[in-house]
Short mmCIF file of C-alpha atoms and ligand atoms in Angstrom, two decimals:
data_model
loop_
_atom_site.label_atom_id
_atom_site.label_comp_id
_atom_site.label_asym_id
_atom_site.label_seq_id
_atom_site.Cartn_x
_atom_site.Cartn_y
_atom_site.Cartn_z
CA MET C 1 114.13 223.69 196.45
CA ASP C 2 112.83 224.52 200.30
CA SER C 3 108.67 224.43 199.62
CA THR C 4 107.98 225.39 203.37
CA VAL C 5 104.68 227.78 203.30
CA VAL C 6 104.77 230.32 206.01
CA VAL C 7 101.39 232.00 206.98
CA VAL C 8 100.79 234.87 208.92
CA GLY C 9 97.32 235.73 209.56
CA SER C 10 94.25 234.90 211.36
CA LEU C 11 92.95 232.01 213.10
CA ASN C 12 88.33 232.13 214.17
CA ALA C 13 86.50 230.09 215.81
CA ASP C 14 83.69 229.86 213.02
CA LEU C 15 80.18 229.76 214.72
CA VAL C 16 77.61 228.61 211.65
CA PHE C 17 74.31 228.76 210.78
CA SER C 18 72.78 227.05 208.05
CA ALA C 19 69.10 228.69 206.87
CA ASP C 20 67.51 227.95 203.57
CA ARG C 21 68.00 231.76 202.91
CA MET C 22 69.79 234.49 204.40
CA PRO C 23 67.44 237.17 206.95
CA ALA C 24 66.37 239.98 205.24
CA PRO C 25 67.52 243.30 207.46
CA GLY C 26 64.87 243.02 210.90
CA GLU C 27 63.98 239.56 209.88
CA THR C 28 64.41 236.28 211.95
CA VAL C 29 64.13 232.87 209.85
CA ALA C 30 64.39 229.48 211.44
CA GLY C 31 67.93 227.46 211.05
CA THR C 32 68.17 224.32 209.61
CA GLY C 33 71.32 223.53 211.32
CA PHE C 34 74.38 225.03 213.94
CA ALA C 35 78.14 224.06 213.75
CA VAL C 36 81.18 225.68 215.42
CA HIS C 37 84.46 225.21 212.77
CA PRO C 38 87.56 225.89 212.80
CA GLY C 39 88.08 229.04 210.43
CA GLY C 40 90.00 232.07 209.92
CA LYS C 41 91.29 232.86 206.59
CA GLY C 42 94.91 232.63 207.78
CA ALA C 43 94.46 229.27 209.65
CA ASN C 44 92.67 228.20 206.86
CA GLN C 45 95.05 229.01 204.26
CA ALA C 46 97.80 226.97 206.38
CA VAL C 47 95.34 224.03 206.86
CA ALA C 48 94.84 223.87 202.85
CA ALA C 49 98.86 224.16 201.95
CA ALA C 50 99.13 221.09 204.08
CA ARG C 51 96.69 218.89 203.55
CA LEU C 52 98.06 219.30 200.11
CA GLY C 53 101.16 218.45 201.15
CA ALA C 54 103.32 221.77 201.79
CA SER C 55 105.90 222.31 204.83
CA VAL C 56 103.76 224.86 207.00
CA ARG C 57 104.40 227.40 209.43
CA LEU C 58 101.73 229.60 210.89
CA VAL C 59 102.12 232.57 212.82
CA GLY C 60 99.17 234.27 214.72
CA SER C 61 97.17 235.01 217.68
CA VAL C 62 94.65 232.95 220.15
CA GLY C 63 92.96 233.53 223.48
CA ASP C 64 93.50 230.86 226.09
CA ASP C 65 90.26 229.42 225.42
CA ALA C 66 88.30 226.67 224.15
CA HIS C 67 88.51 228.10 220.59
CA GLY C 68 91.28 228.82 220.64
CA ARG C 69 92.32 225.30 221.60
CA LEU C 70 89.87 224.01 218.59
CA LEU C 71 92.27 226.05 216.37
CA LEU C 72 95.16 224.95 217.44
CA ALA C 73 94.00 220.96 217.36
CA SER C 74 92.92 221.48 213.68
CA ALA C 75 95.95 222.71 212.58
CA THR C 76 98.34 220.76 214.29
CA ALA C 77 96.30 217.58 212.86
CA ALA C 78 96.51 219.09 209.45
CA GLY C 79 100.30 218.94 209.61
CA VAL C 80 100.66 222.76 210.10
CA ASP C 81 103.76 223.72 212.95
CA VAL C 82 101.64 225.67 215.46
CA SER C 83 104.52 227.05 217.34
CA SER C 84 104.32 230.49 216.29
CA VAL C 85 101.16 231.17 217.13
CA ARG C 86 100.82 232.98 220.66
CA THR C 87 98.17 232.00 223.48
CA VAL C 88 97.45 235.38 225.13
CA ASP C 89 95.85 236.04 228.39
CA GLY C 90 92.58 237.68 228.92
CA VAL C 91 91.04 238.23 225.07
CA PRO C 92 88.84 235.86 223.50
CA THR C 93 89.80 234.10 220.50
CA GLY C 94 88.46 235.42 217.23
CA VAL C 95 85.18 234.49 216.17
CA ALA C 96 83.12 234.39 212.85
CA GLY C 97 79.35 234.49 212.93
CA ILE C 98 78.73 232.71 209.36
CA THR C 99 74.90 232.09 207.67
CA VAL C 100 75.04 229.84 205.16
CA ASP C 101 71.46 229.42 202.89
CA ALA C 102 70.86 226.33 200.79
CA GLU C 103 72.77 227.50 197.74
CA GLY C 104 76.03 227.00 199.26
CA GLU C 105 76.30 231.02 199.90
CA ASN C 106 77.51 232.70 203.05
CA SER C 107 77.95 236.03 204.66
CA ILE C 108 80.50 236.81 207.71
CA VAL C 109 80.74 238.96 210.51
CA ILE C 110 84.31 238.76 212.10
CA VAL C 111 84.71 239.58 216.04
CA PRO C 112 89.12 240.13 215.76
CA GLY C 113 89.37 238.83 219.29
CA ALA C 114 93.11 237.94 220.07
CA ASN C 115 93.80 238.31 216.19
CA ALA C 116 93.49 242.35 216.44
CA LEU C 117 97.04 241.91 219.01
CA LEU C 118 99.16 240.23 216.35
CA GLY C 119 101.55 243.53 215.58
CA ARG C 120 104.57 244.15 214.15
CA ASP C 121 106.86 243.01 217.50
CA GLU C 122 105.07 239.79 217.61
CA VAL C 123 105.83 239.17 213.69
CA ALA C 124 109.86 240.58 214.38
CA GLU C 125 109.61 237.95 217.69
CA ALA C 126 108.33 234.83 215.51
CA ALA C 127 111.18 235.89 212.69
CA ALA C 128 113.75 235.32 214.95
CA PRO C 129 115.52 232.75 216.56
CA PRO C 130 114.52 230.63 218.36
CA SER C 131 111.42 230.43 215.74
CA ALA C 132 112.93 231.52 212.64
CA ALA C 133 109.42 231.13 211.22
CA PHE C 134 110.55 232.65 207.55
CA ALA C 135 113.57 230.54 207.60
CA GLY C 136 113.88 228.71 203.98
CA ALA C 137 110.41 229.92 203.14
CA ALA C 138 109.30 229.62 199.93
CA ALA C 139 106.11 231.07 199.87
CA VAL C 140 104.59 233.69 202.27
CA CYS C 141 100.65 233.60 202.34
CA LEU C 142 98.86 236.97 204.12
CA CYS C 143 95.25 238.10 204.31
CA LEU C 144 94.19 241.23 205.79
CA GLU C 145 92.48 239.84 209.09
CA VAL C 146 95.17 240.85 211.11
CA PRO C 147 96.56 244.19 211.60
CA GLN C 148 98.32 245.81 208.71
CA ALA C 149 101.59 246.64 210.71
CA ALA C 150 101.63 242.67 211.06
CA VAL C 151 101.19 242.04 207.32
CA LEU C 152 103.65 244.40 206.41
CA ALA C 153 106.29 243.05 208.84
CA ALA C 154 105.53 239.62 207.40
CA ALA C 155 105.53 240.59 203.65
CA ARG C 156 108.84 242.02 204.60
CA ALA C 157 110.62 239.18 206.65
CA GLY C 158 109.20 236.89 203.46
CA ARG C 159 110.91 238.99 201.19
CA ALA C 160 114.20 238.80 203.23
CA ALA C 161 113.92 235.13 202.75
CA GLY C 162 113.37 235.23 199.14
CA ALA C 163 110.00 233.87 199.42
CA ALA C 164 107.39 234.74 197.27
CA VAL C 165 104.74 236.95 199.07
CA ILE C 166 100.84 236.28 197.93
CA LEU C 167 98.36 238.72 199.20
CA ASN C 168 95.00 237.44 199.36
CA LEU C 169 93.28 241.09 199.87
CA SER C 170 90.32 240.48 202.08
CA PRO C 171 88.81 241.74 203.87
CA TYR C 172 89.04 244.49 201.24
CA ALA C 173 90.89 247.21 202.80
CA GLY C 174 93.26 249.87 201.12
CA ILE C 175 97.15 249.08 201.87
CA PRO C 176 100.06 251.24 201.71
CA ALA C 177 102.22 251.42 198.42
CA GLU C 178 105.56 250.31 201.01
CA LEU C 179 103.17 246.97 201.63
CA VAL C 180 102.16 246.84 197.74
CA ALA C 181 105.85 246.85 196.72
CA CYS C 182 106.06 243.32 198.33
CA VAL C 183 103.89 241.75 197.25
CA ASP C 184 104.74 239.43 194.46
CA VAL C 185 100.99 237.87 193.76
CA LEU C 186 97.72 239.55 194.49
CA LEU C 187 94.60 237.85 195.21
CA VAL C 188 91.46 238.82 194.79
CA ASN C 189 87.85 238.04 193.98
CA ALA C 190 85.50 239.82 191.65
CA GLN C 191 84.25 242.09 193.74
CA GLU C 192 87.35 243.09 196.28
CA ALA C 193 89.22 243.36 192.91
CA GLY C 194 86.11 245.90 191.96
CA GLN C 195 86.69 247.55 194.88
CA LEU C 196 90.31 248.39 194.09
CA LEU C 197 89.78 249.46 191.30
CA GLY C 198 86.44 251.85 192.10
CA GLN C 199 84.11 249.49 189.82
CA ASP C 200 81.02 248.08 190.36
CA GLY C 201 80.24 244.87 189.18
CA LEU C 202 83.76 243.81 188.29
CA GLY C 203 83.48 239.92 187.23
CA ALA C 204 80.15 240.09 185.40
CA GLU C 205 81.22 238.29 181.92
CA PRO C 206 82.19 239.43 179.32
CA GLN C 207 84.99 241.57 181.31
CA ASP C 208 87.87 243.33 179.75
CA TRP C 209 90.62 241.71 181.95
CA GLU C 210 93.32 243.44 179.75
CA LEU C 211 91.94 246.65 181.04
CA VAL C 212 91.94 245.00 184.91
CA ARG C 213 95.29 244.16 184.20
CA ALA C 214 96.28 247.78 183.70
CA GLY C 215 94.49 248.83 186.63
CA VAL C 216 95.72 247.34 188.88
CA ALA C 217 99.67 247.21 187.33
CA HIS C 218 98.55 251.42 187.40
CA LEU C 219 98.43 250.69 191.33
CA GLY C 220 101.76 249.22 191.72
CA PHE C 221 100.93 245.40 191.96
CA GLY C 222 102.79 242.50 189.31
CA PRO C 223 100.81 239.50 188.83
CA ALA C 224 97.40 239.17 190.07
CA ILE C 225 94.67 236.44 190.40
CA VAL C 226 90.86 237.59 190.16
CA THR C 227 89.22 234.41 191.82
CA LEU C 228 85.29 234.44 190.12
CA GLY C 229 83.72 231.12 192.40
CA PRO C 230 82.12 228.79 189.78
CA ARG C 231 83.64 230.59 186.68
CA GLY C 232 87.09 230.07 187.91
CA GLY C 233 89.46 232.76 187.88
CA VAL C 234 91.78 235.27 185.55
CA VAL C 235 95.46 234.93 185.77
CA LEU C 236 96.86 238.28 184.95
CA GLY C 237 100.43 237.72 184.26
CA ARG C 238 103.42 239.74 183.29
CA GLU C 239 102.85 237.74 179.96
CA GLY C 240 99.42 237.55 179.27
CA ILE C 241 96.29 236.81 181.00
CA ALA C 242 95.22 233.16 181.36
CA GLN C 243 91.23 232.39 182.18
CA ILE C 244 91.10 229.22 184.54
CA GLU C 245 87.90 227.29 184.12
CA SER C 246 86.59 225.80 187.44
CA LEU C 247 85.38 222.15 188.21
CA ARG C 248 81.46 221.68 187.44
CA VAL C 249 80.62 220.61 191.12
CA ASP C 250 78.12 220.62 193.53
CA ALA C 251 78.39 222.84 195.91
CA VAL C 252 76.87 222.89 199.70
CA ASP C 253 79.02 225.71 201.20
CA THR C 254 81.53 227.91 199.39
CA THR C 255 82.88 228.96 203.32
CA GLY C 256 86.68 229.40 202.81
CA ALA C 257 86.60 228.31 199.16
CA GLY C 258 88.95 231.51 198.54
CA ASP C 259 91.17 230.78 201.52
CA GLY C 260 91.28 227.38 200.23
CA PHE C 261 92.60 228.44 196.55
CA ALA C 262 95.02 230.78 198.19
CA GLY C 263 96.41 228.15 200.49
CA ALA C 264 96.81 225.68 197.41
CA LEU C 265 97.89 228.40 195.35
CA ALA C 266 100.71 228.99 198.19
CA ALA C 267 101.59 225.69 198.59
CA ARG C 268 102.41 225.03 194.08
CA LEU C 269 104.21 228.07 193.89
CA ALA C 270 106.61 226.72 196.99
CA ALA C 271 106.72 223.50 194.98
CA GLY C 272 108.35 225.28 191.96
CA ASP C 273 105.34 225.82 189.97
CA GLY C 274 104.67 228.90 187.86
CA LEU C 275 101.74 230.76 188.80
CA GLU C 276 99.19 229.45 185.82
CA ASP C 277 99.69 226.00 186.78
CA ALA C 278 99.59 226.86 190.30
CA ALA C 279 96.50 228.64 189.66
CA ARG C 280 94.74 226.00 188.31
CA TYR C 281 95.57 223.78 190.86
CA ALA C 282 94.34 226.14 193.28
CA CYS C 283 91.01 226.37 191.18
CA VAL C 284 90.53 222.91 191.29
CA ALA C 285 91.32 222.96 195.46
CA ALA C 286 88.64 225.25 195.41
CA ALA C 287 85.96 223.77 194.00
CA LEU C 288 86.23 220.77 196.18
CA ALA C 289 86.30 222.42 199.38
CA THR C 290 82.87 223.66 198.30
CA MET C 291 81.65 220.27 198.36
CA ARG C 292 81.87 219.92 202.19
CA HIS C 293 80.61 221.95 205.04
CA GLY C 294 82.62 224.29 207.11
CA ALA C 295 86.33 225.93 205.99
CA GLN C 296 89.11 223.85 207.06
CA PRO C 297 87.35 220.66 207.25
CA SER C 298 86.60 221.13 203.44
CA TYR C 299 89.93 220.72 202.42
CA PRO C 300 90.99 218.04 200.03
CA ASP C 301 94.24 216.15 199.70
CA ALA C 302 96.56 216.15 197.05
CA ASP C 303 95.35 212.55 195.64
CA GLU C 304 91.77 214.13 195.35
CA VAL C 305 92.99 217.20 193.42
CA ARG C 306 95.47 215.31 191.32
CA ALA C 307 92.05 212.63 190.04
CA ARG C 308 90.29 216.43 188.93
CA LEU C 309 93.10 218.48 187.70
CA PRO C 310 92.74 219.11 183.49
CA ARG C 311 95.27 216.95 181.65
CA GLU C 312 96.70 219.95 179.83
CA ALA C 313 99.33 222.20 181.97
CA GLY C 314 99.49 225.68 181.50
CA ALA C 315 102.21 227.28 179.92
CA GLY C 316 103.29 229.04 183.50
CA ASP C 317 104.40 233.03 183.65
CA GLY C 318 107.10 231.55 185.78
CA ALA C 319 108.70 232.52 188.99
CA ALA C 320 106.56 235.43 190.86
CA ALA C 321 107.88 239.15 189.80
CA ARG C 322 110.02 240.83 192.45
CA SER C 323 109.70 244.97 193.16
CA SER C 324 111.79 247.14 195.65
CA CYS C 325 110.64 246.15 199.29
CA GLN C 326 111.87 248.04 201.85
O1 RIB M 1 87.05 232.89 204.46
C1 RIB M 1 86.07 232.55 205.38
C2 RIB M 1 86.99 232.66 206.55
O2 RIB M 1 86.98 234.15 206.78
C3 RIB M 1 85.86 232.08 207.70
O3 RIB M 1 86.44 230.88 208.17
C4 RIB M 1 85.89 233.05 208.92
O4 RIB M 1 86.51 232.81 209.92
C5 RIB M 1 86.73 234.62 208.02
O5 RIB M 1 87.57 234.29 209.11
#
C-alpha cells in the first residue's frame, strides 16, 4: 500500500511571545521570552507526519522572504517534499502572532499573506504533471487556513486518487455541502465541534457523544474525531464511539498539538491503520508535542511515540467512509 500523505495548507512563521499570563484587552504585560518558529497548520501537519516516517508532499505558498525560507528549510529538513510549495514575489509569507502563557496555553492571530494566494488553479497545477502531487496518495490532510476553493480542489483531487480525505475544520468556518461530501474523516477540537453544531461548551464532561455523532452525521459528515486536549479524544465512528485517553505529560506549550494530531492521524491512516488505532497513536504524538516549545520543533518521531503507546490496540473502525464527491 502506498503510504504517501499529501498536505494542502498554510505555512506561517510563528512569532511567539511567552508571558506568565495572557494580557487582558487594553492591558500590557511583560513577556518572559520571544522566538520565531516555523508553523502554519498545513506545514505543521506535513512535518508531524514526515517525522513519524510517512512520505509527505506539501502544497502551499510562501513569499520570497526570510520567513518563507525558514519554512521551506524546516519542512525539507523533516523530509517533506516541498516541490509544490510556490514562492510568490511581492507578497509576504503568512505570519502568526502567538502568546503562550505559563500553563502552555496559547492564543493566536494569523495574517495569511501568501497563503491567501493558494487557489483552485494552483492546486490543479500541483495535481497535474509534472508535479502530480496527488499520485499514489493514501491520505490527504486539509485545514481552513487557505482559501476554501483550494481546499475543495484538494479534497476532490484526493478522492480522485483514492486517498482518505481528512479535514481539520480549523480555524472554524462553515463549509459548503460539496466539500462535506468529499470528507472521509472530520477532525475538530471541542470548541470547533461546538461551533459546528451551534452548541456552547461542547467537550465539558459528561457529554452525550451519541448526540454529537448524530449531529455531525446530520450535517453530512461520516466518521469524525473530537480532540479534547489533555483529556484525549473521542472517535465517532460508523460502528460506535471510542473514548481515547491521553498521556499524562507536563505541557509547556500546546501550540500546534492539534496539527501534530492531524499529521500523525494522516500518517497512520496512510500506513493502513483503522481510524481508532490511528487516533490512539495520534493522541500520544500530540501529547508528546506539548512537552516542547513551538509547533514544528515539538513533533516526536516514531520511536518516541511507540515507546509511549498503550499496549492494547483499538478495535479499529476499518477504512474511512466514502461518500459521493464531485
Ligand atoms: O495550530 C497552530 C498553528 O496555527 C501555528 O503554527 C500558527 O501558525 C497557526 O497557523
